Amino acid sequence: MSDQNLEIEGTTTGNVASEVQTTPTEAVATETKSASLDEAIKAALAKHDPAAADTPRTALPTTDTPTADTASEAKAVDPITGRELEPIKAPAGWTPKLREQHWGKLDRELQQFLVARDTDISNRLTQTADERKLATLFKEATAPYEGFLKQFNTSALDHAKELFNLSYALNTGSPQTRAQLIVNLMQHFKPDAGTMQQLLANPGMTVMTPPPAPQPFDREAEVEKALAERDQKAKEAEGLRELSAFQADPKNEFFEDVRGLMGKIIDAGLVDADSTSELFKKAYDLACSQHPEVAQVIAARQATAITPATATPTAKPIASVKPSLGAGKSAKAPPKGMSMDDAIRAAMEQHGIPV
């Protein structure tokens, strides 16, 4: 195509590329010539390839395409209402540094997944709190007997099952079953026969501890105790409500990070206030300043914040400074044409200073 001469709109042209290369002129002439070039190129394409003429020309790709970071920083909009969606808070387990550097860069769908997963884990931990507490107590109760259980090649759980089965059979079994179990125990543990005979012949040998004597009922003390407990519960409930409101305030975004430190500060009496909300605020500020990561994040934000430009102080006019050699007397200006030495000498003579 570049080697042929094309006839476009009654005129003979050379290479299309040569037609495109134009010398810049005034703005109006350039636009008109550019429009005619487009028509010429379109006509040439229609003559040699009719299908290509109907294909719209696309702009060249630019380097200003939005990056992943730019897309993630864009505000999320509800596709139905068109309203801007509220930002999603990071899970409580994320440290301040991680939230500051990475949470805002995550896709909103991924943020929702992470929050839902963290909520599910928290709910499961709450639901299994009693089971985990029971397991901890059972482990603490059996810990002193681990060495003993290893001698019999059994575990605490298996031994507990055996004891439960034995207790159930002794309490619910028939007299014959209970007799057989007791005989088996005697054969296994081999107690002293003489001592057993004495205990069977004299059941009264067992020493019974008398119950404690009943204490007199103090109605006033019980009423005061009940009122004190009620007031304490009311204060605790009010404190929990204020704490929940303080936690929900977006200004206190680092509350979960410094919650434990706040409790220690309040218990130690390091802050004092007239109200509970003020007490929480002072404890929160002090805890943030003492938490390494939180203090670092706050300092970085303050350093990058846009501060108002410092106002240029207005220059004050320089006051006239004239030497005064006497208190309360103003020096006369030297006559015109007098030299500096003569002026000083005249001023000294005026004030009675020997020259």
PDB file of N, CA and C in Angstrom, residues 101 263 265 288 353:
ATOM      1  N   GLN A 101      -0.775  -0.247  57.859  1.00  0.00           N
ATOM      2  CA  GLN A 101       0.008  -0.458  56.643  1.00  0.00           C
ATOM      3  C   GLN A 101      -0.692  -1.333  55.610  1.00  0.00           C
ATOM      4  N   GLY A 263      -6.880  -0.962  81.868  1.00  0.00           N
ATOM      5  CA  GLY A 263      -7.303  -1.522  83.150  1.00  0.00           C
ATOM      6  C   GLY A 263      -6.223  -1.415  84.210  1.00  0.00           C
ATOM      7  N   ILE A 265      -3.844   0.818  84.311  1.00  0.00           N
ATOM      8  CA  ILE A 265      -3.678   2.233  84.664  1.00  0.00           C
ATOM      9  C   ILE A 265      -4.757   2.678  85.644  1.00  0.00           C
ATOM     10  N   CYS A 288      -2.298   4.761  75.139  1.00  0.00           N
ATOM     11  CA  CYS A 288      -1.819   4.903  73.751  1.00  0.00           C
ATOM     12  C   CYS A 288      -0.391   5.434  73.717  1.00  0.00           C
ATOM     13  N   ILE A 353      30.042  68.205  79.668  1.00  0.00           N
ATOM     14  CA  ILE A 353      31.077  67.179  79.773  1.00  0.00           C
ATOM     15  C   ILE A 353      32.363  67.786  79.235  1.00  0.00           C
TER      16      ILE A 353
END
